[in-house]
PDB file of C-alpha atoms in Angstrom:
ATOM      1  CA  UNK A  11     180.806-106.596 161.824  1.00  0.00           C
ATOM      2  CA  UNK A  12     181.954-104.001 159.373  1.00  0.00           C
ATOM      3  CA  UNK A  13     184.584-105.702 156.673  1.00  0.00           C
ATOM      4  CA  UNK A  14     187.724-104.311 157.031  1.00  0.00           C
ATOM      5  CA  UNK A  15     188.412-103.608 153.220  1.00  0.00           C
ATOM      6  CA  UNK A  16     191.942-104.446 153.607  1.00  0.00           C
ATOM      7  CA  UNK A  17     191.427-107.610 154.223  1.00  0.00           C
ATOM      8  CA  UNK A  18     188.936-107.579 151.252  1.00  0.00           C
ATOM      9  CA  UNK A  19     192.085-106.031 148.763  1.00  0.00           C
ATOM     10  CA  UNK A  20     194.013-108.505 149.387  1.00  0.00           C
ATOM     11  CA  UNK A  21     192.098-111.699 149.186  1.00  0.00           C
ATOM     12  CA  UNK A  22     191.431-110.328 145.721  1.00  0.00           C
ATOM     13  CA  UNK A  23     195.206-110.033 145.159  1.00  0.00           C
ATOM     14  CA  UNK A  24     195.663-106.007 144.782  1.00  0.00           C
ATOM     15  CA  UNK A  25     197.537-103.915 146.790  1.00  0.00           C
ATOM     16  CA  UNK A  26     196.056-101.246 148.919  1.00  0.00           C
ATOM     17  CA  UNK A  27     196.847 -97.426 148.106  1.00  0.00           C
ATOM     18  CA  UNK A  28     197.159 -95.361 151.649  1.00  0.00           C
ATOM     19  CA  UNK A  29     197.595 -91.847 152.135  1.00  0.00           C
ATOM     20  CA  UNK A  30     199.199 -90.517 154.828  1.00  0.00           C
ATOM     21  CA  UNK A  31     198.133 -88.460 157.808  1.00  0.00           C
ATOM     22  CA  UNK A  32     199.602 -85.697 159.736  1.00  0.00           C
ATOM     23  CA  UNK A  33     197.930 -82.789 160.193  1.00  0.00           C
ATOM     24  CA  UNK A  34     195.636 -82.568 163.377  1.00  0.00           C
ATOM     25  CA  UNK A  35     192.261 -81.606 162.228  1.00  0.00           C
ATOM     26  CA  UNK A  36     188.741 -83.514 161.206  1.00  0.00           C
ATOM     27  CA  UNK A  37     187.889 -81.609 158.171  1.00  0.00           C
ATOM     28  CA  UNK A  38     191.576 -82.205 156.563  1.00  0.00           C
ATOM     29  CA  UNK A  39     191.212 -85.776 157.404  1.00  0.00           C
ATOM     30  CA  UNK A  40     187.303 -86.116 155.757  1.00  0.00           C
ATOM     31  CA  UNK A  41     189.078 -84.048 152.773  1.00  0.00           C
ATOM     32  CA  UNK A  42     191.200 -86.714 152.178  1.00  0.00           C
ATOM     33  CA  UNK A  43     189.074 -89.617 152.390  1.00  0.00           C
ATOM     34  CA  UNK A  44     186.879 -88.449 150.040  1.00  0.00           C
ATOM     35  CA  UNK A  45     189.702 -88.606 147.345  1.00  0.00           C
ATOM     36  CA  UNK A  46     189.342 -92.059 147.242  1.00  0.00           C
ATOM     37  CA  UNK A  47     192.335 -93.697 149.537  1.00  0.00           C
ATOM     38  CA  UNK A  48     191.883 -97.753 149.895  1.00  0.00           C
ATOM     39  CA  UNK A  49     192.982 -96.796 153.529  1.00  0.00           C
ATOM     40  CA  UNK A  50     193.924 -93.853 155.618  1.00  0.00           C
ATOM     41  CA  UNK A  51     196.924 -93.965 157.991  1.00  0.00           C
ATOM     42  CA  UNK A  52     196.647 -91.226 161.337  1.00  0.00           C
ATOM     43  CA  UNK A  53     199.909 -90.843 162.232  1.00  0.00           C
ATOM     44  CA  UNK A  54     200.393 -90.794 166.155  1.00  0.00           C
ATOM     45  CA  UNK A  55     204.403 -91.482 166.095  1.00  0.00           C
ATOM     46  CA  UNK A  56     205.716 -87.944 164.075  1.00  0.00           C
ATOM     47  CA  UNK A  57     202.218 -86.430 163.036  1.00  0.00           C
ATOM     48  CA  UNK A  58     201.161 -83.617 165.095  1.00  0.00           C
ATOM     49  CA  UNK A  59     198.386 -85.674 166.147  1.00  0.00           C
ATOM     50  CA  UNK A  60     197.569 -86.376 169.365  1.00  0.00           C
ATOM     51  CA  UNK A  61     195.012 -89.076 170.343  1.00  0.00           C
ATOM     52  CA  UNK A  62     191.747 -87.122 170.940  1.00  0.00           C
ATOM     53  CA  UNK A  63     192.430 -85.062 167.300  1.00  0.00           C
ATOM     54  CA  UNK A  64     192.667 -88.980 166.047  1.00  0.00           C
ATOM     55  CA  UNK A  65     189.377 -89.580 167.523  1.00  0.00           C
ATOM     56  CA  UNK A  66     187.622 -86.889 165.314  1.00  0.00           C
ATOM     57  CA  UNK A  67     189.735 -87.799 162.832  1.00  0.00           C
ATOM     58  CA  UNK A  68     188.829 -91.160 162.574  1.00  0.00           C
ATOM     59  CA  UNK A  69     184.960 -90.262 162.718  1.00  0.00           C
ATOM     60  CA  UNK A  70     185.442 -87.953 160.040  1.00  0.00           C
ATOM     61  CA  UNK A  71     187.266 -91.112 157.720  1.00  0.00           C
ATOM     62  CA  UNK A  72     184.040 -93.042 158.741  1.00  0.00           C
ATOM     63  CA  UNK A  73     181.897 -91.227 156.175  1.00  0.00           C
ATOM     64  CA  UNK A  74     183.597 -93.021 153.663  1.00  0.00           C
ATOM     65  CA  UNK A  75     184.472 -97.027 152.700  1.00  0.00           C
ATOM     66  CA  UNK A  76     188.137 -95.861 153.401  1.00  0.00           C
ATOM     67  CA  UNK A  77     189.899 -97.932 156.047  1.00  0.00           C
ATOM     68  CA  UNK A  78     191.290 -95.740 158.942  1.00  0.00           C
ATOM     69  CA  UNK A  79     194.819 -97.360 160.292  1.00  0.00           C
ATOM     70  CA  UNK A  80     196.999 -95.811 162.610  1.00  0.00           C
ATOM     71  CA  UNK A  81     200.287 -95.801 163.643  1.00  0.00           C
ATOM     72  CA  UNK A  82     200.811 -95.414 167.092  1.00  0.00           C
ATOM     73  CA  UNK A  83     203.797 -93.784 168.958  1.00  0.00           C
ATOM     74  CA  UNK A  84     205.159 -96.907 169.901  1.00  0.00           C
ATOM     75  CA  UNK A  85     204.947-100.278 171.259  1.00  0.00           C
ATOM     76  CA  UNK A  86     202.927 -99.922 174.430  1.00  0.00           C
ATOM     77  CA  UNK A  87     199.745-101.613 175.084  1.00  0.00           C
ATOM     78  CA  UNK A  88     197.758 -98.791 176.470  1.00  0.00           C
ATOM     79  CA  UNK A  89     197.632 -96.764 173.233  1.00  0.00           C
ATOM     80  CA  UNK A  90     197.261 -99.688 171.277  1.00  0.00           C
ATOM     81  CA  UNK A  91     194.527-100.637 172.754  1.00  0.00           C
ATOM     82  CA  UNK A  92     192.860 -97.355 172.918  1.00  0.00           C
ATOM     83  CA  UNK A  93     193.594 -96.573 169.039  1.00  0.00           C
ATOM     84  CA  UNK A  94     191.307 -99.871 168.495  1.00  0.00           C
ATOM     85  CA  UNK A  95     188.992 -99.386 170.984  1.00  0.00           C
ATOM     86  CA  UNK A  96     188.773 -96.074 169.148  1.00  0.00           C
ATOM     87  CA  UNK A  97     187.547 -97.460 166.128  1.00  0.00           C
ATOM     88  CA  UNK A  98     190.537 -98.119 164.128  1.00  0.00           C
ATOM     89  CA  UNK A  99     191.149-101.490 161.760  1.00  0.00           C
ATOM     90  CA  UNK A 100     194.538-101.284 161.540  1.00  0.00           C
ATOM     91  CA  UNK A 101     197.444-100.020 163.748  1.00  0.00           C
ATOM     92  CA  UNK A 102     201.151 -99.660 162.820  1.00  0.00           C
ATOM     93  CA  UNK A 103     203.964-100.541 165.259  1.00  0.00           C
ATOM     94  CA  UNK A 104     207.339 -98.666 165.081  1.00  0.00           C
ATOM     95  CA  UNK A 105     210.613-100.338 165.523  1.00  0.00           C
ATOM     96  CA  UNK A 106     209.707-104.051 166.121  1.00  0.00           C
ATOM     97  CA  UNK A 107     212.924-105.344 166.803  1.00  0.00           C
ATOM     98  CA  UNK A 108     212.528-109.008 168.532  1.00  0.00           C
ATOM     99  CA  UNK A 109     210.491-111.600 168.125  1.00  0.00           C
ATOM    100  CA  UNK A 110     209.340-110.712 171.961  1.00  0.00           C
ATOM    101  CA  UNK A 111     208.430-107.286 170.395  1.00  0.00           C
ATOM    102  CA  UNK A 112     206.177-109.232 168.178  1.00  0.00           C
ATOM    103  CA  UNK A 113     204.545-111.280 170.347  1.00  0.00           C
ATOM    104  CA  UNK A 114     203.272-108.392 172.503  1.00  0.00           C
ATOM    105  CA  UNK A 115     202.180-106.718 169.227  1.00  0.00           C
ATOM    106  CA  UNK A 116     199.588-109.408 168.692  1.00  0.00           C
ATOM    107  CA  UNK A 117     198.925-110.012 172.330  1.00  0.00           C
ATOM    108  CA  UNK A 118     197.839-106.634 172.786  1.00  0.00           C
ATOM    109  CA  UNK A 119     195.605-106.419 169.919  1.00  0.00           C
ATOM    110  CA  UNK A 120     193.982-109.795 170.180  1.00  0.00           C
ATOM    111  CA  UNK A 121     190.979-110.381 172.391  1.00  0.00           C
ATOM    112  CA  UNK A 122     191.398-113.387 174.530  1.00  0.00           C
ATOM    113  CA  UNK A 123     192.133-117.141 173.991  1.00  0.00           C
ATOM    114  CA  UNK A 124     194.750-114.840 171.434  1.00  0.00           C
ATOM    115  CA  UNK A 125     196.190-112.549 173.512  1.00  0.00           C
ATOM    116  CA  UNK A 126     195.776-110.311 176.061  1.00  0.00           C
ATOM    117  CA  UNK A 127     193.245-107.012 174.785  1.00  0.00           C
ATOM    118  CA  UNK A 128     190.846-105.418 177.793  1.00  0.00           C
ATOM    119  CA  UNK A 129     187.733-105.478 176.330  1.00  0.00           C
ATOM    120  CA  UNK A 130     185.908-101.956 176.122  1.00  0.00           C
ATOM    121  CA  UNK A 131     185.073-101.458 172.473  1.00  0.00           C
ATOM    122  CA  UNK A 132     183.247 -97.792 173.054  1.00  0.00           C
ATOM    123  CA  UNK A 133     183.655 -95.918 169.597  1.00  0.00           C
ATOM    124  CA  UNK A 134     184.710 -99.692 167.807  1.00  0.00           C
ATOM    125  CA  UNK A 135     181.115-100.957 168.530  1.00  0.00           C
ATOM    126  CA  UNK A 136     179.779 -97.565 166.865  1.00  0.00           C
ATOM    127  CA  UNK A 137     182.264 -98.137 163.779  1.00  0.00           C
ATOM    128  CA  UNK A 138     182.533-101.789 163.445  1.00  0.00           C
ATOM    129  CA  UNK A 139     179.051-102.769 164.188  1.00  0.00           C
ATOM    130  CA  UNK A 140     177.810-104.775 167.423  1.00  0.00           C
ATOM    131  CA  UNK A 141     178.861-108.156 166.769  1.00  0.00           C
ATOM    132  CA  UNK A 142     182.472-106.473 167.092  1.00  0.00           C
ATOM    133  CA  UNK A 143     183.818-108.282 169.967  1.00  0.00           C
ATOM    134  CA  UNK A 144     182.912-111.701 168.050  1.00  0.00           C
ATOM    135  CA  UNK A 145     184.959-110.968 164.699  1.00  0.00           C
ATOM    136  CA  UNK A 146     187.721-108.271 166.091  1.00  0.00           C
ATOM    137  CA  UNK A 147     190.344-111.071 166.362  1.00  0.00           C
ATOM    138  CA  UNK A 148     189.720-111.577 161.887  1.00  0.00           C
ATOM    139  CA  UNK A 149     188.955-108.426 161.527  1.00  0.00           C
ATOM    140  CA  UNK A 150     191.659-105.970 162.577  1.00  0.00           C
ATOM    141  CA  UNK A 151     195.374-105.600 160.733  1.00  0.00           C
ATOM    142  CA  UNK A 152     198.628-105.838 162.660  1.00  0.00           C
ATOM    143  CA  UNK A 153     201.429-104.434 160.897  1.00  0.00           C
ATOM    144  CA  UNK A 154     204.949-104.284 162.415  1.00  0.00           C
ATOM    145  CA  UNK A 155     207.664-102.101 161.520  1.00  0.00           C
ATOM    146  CA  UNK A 156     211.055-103.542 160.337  1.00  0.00           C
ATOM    147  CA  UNK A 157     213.390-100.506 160.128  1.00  0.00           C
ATOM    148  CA  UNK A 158     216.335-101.669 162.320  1.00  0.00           C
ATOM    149  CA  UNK A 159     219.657-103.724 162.192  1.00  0.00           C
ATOM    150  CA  UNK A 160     218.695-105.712 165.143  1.00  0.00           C
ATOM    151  CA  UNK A 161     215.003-106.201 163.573  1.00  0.00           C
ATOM    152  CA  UNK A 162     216.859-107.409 160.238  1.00  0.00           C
ATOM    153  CA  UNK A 163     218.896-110.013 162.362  1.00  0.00           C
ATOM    154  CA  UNK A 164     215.963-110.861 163.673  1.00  0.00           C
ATOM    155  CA  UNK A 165     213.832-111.087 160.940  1.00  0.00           C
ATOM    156  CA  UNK A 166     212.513-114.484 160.478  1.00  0.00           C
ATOM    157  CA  UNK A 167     211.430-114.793 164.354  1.00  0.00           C
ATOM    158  CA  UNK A 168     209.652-112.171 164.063  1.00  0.00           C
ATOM    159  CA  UNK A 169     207.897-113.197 160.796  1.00  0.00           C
ATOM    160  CA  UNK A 170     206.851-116.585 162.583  1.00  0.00           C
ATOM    161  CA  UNK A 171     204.860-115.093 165.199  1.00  0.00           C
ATOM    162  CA  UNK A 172     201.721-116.449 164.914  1.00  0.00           C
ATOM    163  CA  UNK A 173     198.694-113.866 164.691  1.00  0.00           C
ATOM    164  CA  UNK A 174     201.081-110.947 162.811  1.00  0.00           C
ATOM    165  CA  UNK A 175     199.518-109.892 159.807  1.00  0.00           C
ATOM    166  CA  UNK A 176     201.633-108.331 157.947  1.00  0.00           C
ATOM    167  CA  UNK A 177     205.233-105.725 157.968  1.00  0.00           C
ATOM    168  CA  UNK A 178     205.457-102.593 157.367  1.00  0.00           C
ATOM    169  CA  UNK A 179     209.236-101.188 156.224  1.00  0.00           C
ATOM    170  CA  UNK A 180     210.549 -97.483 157.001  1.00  0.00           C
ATOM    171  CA  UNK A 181     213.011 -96.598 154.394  1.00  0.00           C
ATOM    172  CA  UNK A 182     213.881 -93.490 156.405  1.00  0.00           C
ATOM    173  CA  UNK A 183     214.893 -95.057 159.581  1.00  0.00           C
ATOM    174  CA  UNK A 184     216.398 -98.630 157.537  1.00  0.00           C
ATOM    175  CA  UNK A 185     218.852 -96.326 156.256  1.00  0.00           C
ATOM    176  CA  UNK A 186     219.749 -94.865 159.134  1.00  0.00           C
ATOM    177  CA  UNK A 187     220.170 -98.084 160.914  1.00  0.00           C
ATOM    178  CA  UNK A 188     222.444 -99.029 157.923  1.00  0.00           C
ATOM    179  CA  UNK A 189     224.469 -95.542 157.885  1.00  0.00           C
ATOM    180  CA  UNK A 190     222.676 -94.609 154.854  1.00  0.00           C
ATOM    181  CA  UNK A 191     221.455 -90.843 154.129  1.00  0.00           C
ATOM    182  CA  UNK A 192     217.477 -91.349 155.017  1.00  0.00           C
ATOM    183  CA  UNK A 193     215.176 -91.262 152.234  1.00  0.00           C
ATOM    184  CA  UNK A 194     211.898 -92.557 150.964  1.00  0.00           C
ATOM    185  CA  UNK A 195     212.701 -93.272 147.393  1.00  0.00           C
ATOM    186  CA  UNK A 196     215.590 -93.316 145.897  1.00  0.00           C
ATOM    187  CA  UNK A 197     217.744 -95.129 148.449  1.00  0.00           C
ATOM    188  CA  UNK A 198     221.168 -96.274 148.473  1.00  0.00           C
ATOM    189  CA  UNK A 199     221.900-100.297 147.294  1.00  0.00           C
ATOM    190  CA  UNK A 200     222.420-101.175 150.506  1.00  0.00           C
ATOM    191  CA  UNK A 201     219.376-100.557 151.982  1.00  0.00           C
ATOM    192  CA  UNK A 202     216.940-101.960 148.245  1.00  0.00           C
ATOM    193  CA  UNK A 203     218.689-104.895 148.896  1.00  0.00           C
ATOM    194  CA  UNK A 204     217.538-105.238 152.783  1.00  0.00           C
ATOM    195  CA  UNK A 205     213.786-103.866 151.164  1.00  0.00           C
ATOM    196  CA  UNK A 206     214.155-106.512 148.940  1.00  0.00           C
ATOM    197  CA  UNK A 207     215.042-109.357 151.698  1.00  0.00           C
ATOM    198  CA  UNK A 208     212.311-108.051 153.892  1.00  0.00           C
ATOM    199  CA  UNK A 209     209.947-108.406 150.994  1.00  0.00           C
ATOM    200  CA  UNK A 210     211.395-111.728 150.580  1.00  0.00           C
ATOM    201  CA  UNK A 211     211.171-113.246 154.175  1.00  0.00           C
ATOM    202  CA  UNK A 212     208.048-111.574 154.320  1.00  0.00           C
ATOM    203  CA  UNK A 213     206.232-113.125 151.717  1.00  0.00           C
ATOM    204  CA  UNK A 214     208.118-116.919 153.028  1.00  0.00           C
ATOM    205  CA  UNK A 215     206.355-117.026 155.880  1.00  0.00           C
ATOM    206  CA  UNK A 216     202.369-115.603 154.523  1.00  0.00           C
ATOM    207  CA  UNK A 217     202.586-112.002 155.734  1.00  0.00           C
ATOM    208  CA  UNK A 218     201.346-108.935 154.056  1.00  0.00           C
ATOM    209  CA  UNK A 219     204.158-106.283 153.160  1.00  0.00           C
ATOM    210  CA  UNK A 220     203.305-102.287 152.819  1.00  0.00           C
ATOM    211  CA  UNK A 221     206.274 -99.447 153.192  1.00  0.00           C
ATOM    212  CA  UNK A 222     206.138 -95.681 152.965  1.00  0.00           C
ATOM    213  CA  UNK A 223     207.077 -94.122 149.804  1.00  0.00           C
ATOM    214  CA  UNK A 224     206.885 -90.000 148.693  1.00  0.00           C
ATOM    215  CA  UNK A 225     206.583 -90.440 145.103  1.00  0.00           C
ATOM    216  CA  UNK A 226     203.960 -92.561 142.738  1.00  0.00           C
ATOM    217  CA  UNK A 227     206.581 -93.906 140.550  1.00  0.00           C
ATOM    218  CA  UNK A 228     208.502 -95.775 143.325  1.00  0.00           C
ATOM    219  CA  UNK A 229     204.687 -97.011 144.588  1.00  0.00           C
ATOM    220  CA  UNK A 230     203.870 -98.580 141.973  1.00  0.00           C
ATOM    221  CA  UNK A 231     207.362 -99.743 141.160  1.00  0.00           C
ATOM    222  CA  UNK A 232     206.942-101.685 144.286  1.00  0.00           C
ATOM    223  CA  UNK A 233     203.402-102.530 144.030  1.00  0.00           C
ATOM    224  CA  UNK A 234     205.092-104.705 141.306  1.00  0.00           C
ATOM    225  CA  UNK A 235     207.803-106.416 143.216  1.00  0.00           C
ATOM    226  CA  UNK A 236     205.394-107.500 145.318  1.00  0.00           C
ATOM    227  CA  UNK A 237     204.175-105.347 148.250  1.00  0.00           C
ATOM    228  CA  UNK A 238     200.447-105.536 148.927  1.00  0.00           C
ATOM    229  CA  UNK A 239     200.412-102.220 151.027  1.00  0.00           C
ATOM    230  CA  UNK A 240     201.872 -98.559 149.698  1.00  0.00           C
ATOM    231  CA  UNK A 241     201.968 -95.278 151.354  1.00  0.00           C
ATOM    232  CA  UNK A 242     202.230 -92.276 148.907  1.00  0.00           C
ATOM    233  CA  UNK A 243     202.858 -89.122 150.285  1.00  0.00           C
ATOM    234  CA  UNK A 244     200.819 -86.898 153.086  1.00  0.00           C
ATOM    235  CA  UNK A 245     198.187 -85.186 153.482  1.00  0.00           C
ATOM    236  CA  UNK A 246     201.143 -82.203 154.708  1.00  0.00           C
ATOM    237  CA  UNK A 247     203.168 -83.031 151.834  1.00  0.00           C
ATOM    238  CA  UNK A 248     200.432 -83.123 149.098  1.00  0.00           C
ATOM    239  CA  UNK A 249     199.072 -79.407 150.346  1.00  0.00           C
ATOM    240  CA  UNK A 250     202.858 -78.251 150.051  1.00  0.00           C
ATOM    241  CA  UNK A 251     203.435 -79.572 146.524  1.00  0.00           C
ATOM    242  CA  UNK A 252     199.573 -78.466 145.446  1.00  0.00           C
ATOM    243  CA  UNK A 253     200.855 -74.667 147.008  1.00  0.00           C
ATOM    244  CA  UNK A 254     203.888 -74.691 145.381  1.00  0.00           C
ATOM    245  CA  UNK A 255     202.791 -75.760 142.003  1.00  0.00           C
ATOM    246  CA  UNK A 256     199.877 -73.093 142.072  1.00  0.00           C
ATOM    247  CA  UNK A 257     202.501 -70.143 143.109  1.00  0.00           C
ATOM    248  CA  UNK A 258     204.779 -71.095 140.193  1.00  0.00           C
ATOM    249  CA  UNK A 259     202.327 -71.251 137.788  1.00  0.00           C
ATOM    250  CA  UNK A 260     200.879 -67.610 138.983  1.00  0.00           C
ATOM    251  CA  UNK A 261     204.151 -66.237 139.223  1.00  0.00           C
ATOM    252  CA  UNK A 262     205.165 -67.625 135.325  1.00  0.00           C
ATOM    253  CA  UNK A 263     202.118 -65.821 134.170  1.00  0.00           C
ATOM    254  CA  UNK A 264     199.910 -68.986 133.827  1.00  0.00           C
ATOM    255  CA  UNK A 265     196.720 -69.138 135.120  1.00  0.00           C
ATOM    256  CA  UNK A 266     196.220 -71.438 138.232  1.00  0.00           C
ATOM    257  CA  UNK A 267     195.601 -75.098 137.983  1.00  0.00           C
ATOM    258  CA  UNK A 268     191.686 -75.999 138.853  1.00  0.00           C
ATOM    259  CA  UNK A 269     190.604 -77.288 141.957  1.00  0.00           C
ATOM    260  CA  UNK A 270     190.546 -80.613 142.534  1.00  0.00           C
ATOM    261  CA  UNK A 271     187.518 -82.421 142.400  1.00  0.00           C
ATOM    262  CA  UNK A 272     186.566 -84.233 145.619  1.00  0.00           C
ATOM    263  CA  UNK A 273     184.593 -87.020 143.941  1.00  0.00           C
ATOM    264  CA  UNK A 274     187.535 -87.632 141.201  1.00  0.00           C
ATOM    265  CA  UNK A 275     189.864 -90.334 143.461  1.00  0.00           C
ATOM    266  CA  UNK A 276     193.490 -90.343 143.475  1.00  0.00           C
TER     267      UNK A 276
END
């Protein structure tokens, strides 16, 4: 089976660099994956992507070593199981708030004796190779999202269910849940010091930690803390900030900035 280069990352003990995706369509997708992205995350929750764009989206991440994750809408084992019968090696759960919650996370992404996965592998056989229903089990990443009060009282049961790989923390929506105004970065005490117990628990019980961030700064800023997964930015985002920064420069009189190279990385 294909390695899942996640996995890979962090036996090696670096963190893993994802970009962000939200806008429906193949070519943006291959764009992006070309730049260089340790992983790739197709976001199904408040993307604009629905699951057959995914599909060509994911095929079009495929012609590159970049991992393709997803996030899926929410906890529900029918689109779970179709995002990684689709081909992807990592899927994202939102609001995980029990350690029940938890337990159906890996259930339904675990192939039997370790949970409860229908087996039908169509595009996952093409991507991951044929042995696929042998190694899924090792192979695929299970991140759930901690982004709630009740998840936060809950914490360490969820943490101890066996077969979770790793958390994944939604500044946003934690400040929300904390009657905080909801940002990526720069967020309010309150909520860096429930980042920093999540981190904290997190790393207590073996598990993985990643959360979304907008600016390269903070990323790395938590890269060194300790998280071993960081989102910077979207695909939506990055075309926005690339648009406005060529219009300023026009409209100062400057010349525009060149294009960016596809084979020069992040």
């Amino acid at each position: 089976m294909r390695e899942n280069r996640l996995r890979t990352l962090w036996a090696e003990g670096k963190a893993a660099v994802n970009g962000w995706l939200a806008i429906p369509n193949s070519f943006s997708a291959e764009t992006m994956a070309h730049q260089g992205w340790d992983t790739l995350t197709i976001d199904l929750q408040h993307g604009m992507v629905d699951y057959q764009a995914m599909v060509g989206m994911l095929q079009a991440i495929s012609t590159t070593p970049t991992v393709p994750v997803v996030r899926v809408p929410w906890l529900e084992a029918g689109i779970l199981m179709k995002t990684l019968d689709a081909g992807a090696y990592g899927v994202i759960c939102p609001m995980i708030n029990s350690r029940q919650d938890a337990q159906n996370l890996v259930a339904w992404t675990h192939y039997a004796p370790r949970g409860t996965r229908s087996f039908g592998p169509v595009r996952a056989l093409l991507y991951g190779g044929p042995d696929y229903a042998e190694h899924a089990n090792d192979t695929i990443v299970s991140f759930a999202m901690i982004e709630t009060r009740q998840a936060l009282d809950n914490l360490d049961d969820i943490l101890s269910v066996e077969g979770l790989d790793a958390i994944y923390i939604g500044p946003s929506d934690l400040s929300l849940a904390l009657g905080c105004k909801p940002v990526f970065d720069d967020v309010e005490p309150l909520v860096s010091q429930a980042i920093d117990h999540i981190l904290e628990r997190a790393k207590a019980h073996g598990l993985r930690a990643g959360i979304h961030n907008g600016r390269t700064d903070i990323a790395l800023g938590r890269i060194a803390k300790g998280f071993d997964f960081v989102t910077v930015s979207s695909d939506a985002r990055l075309m926005a900030a690339g648009a406005q920064e060529t219009l300023a420069r026009m409209r100062a009189g400057h010349e525009a900035p060149p294009a960016a190279d596809p084979a020069a990385g992040y």
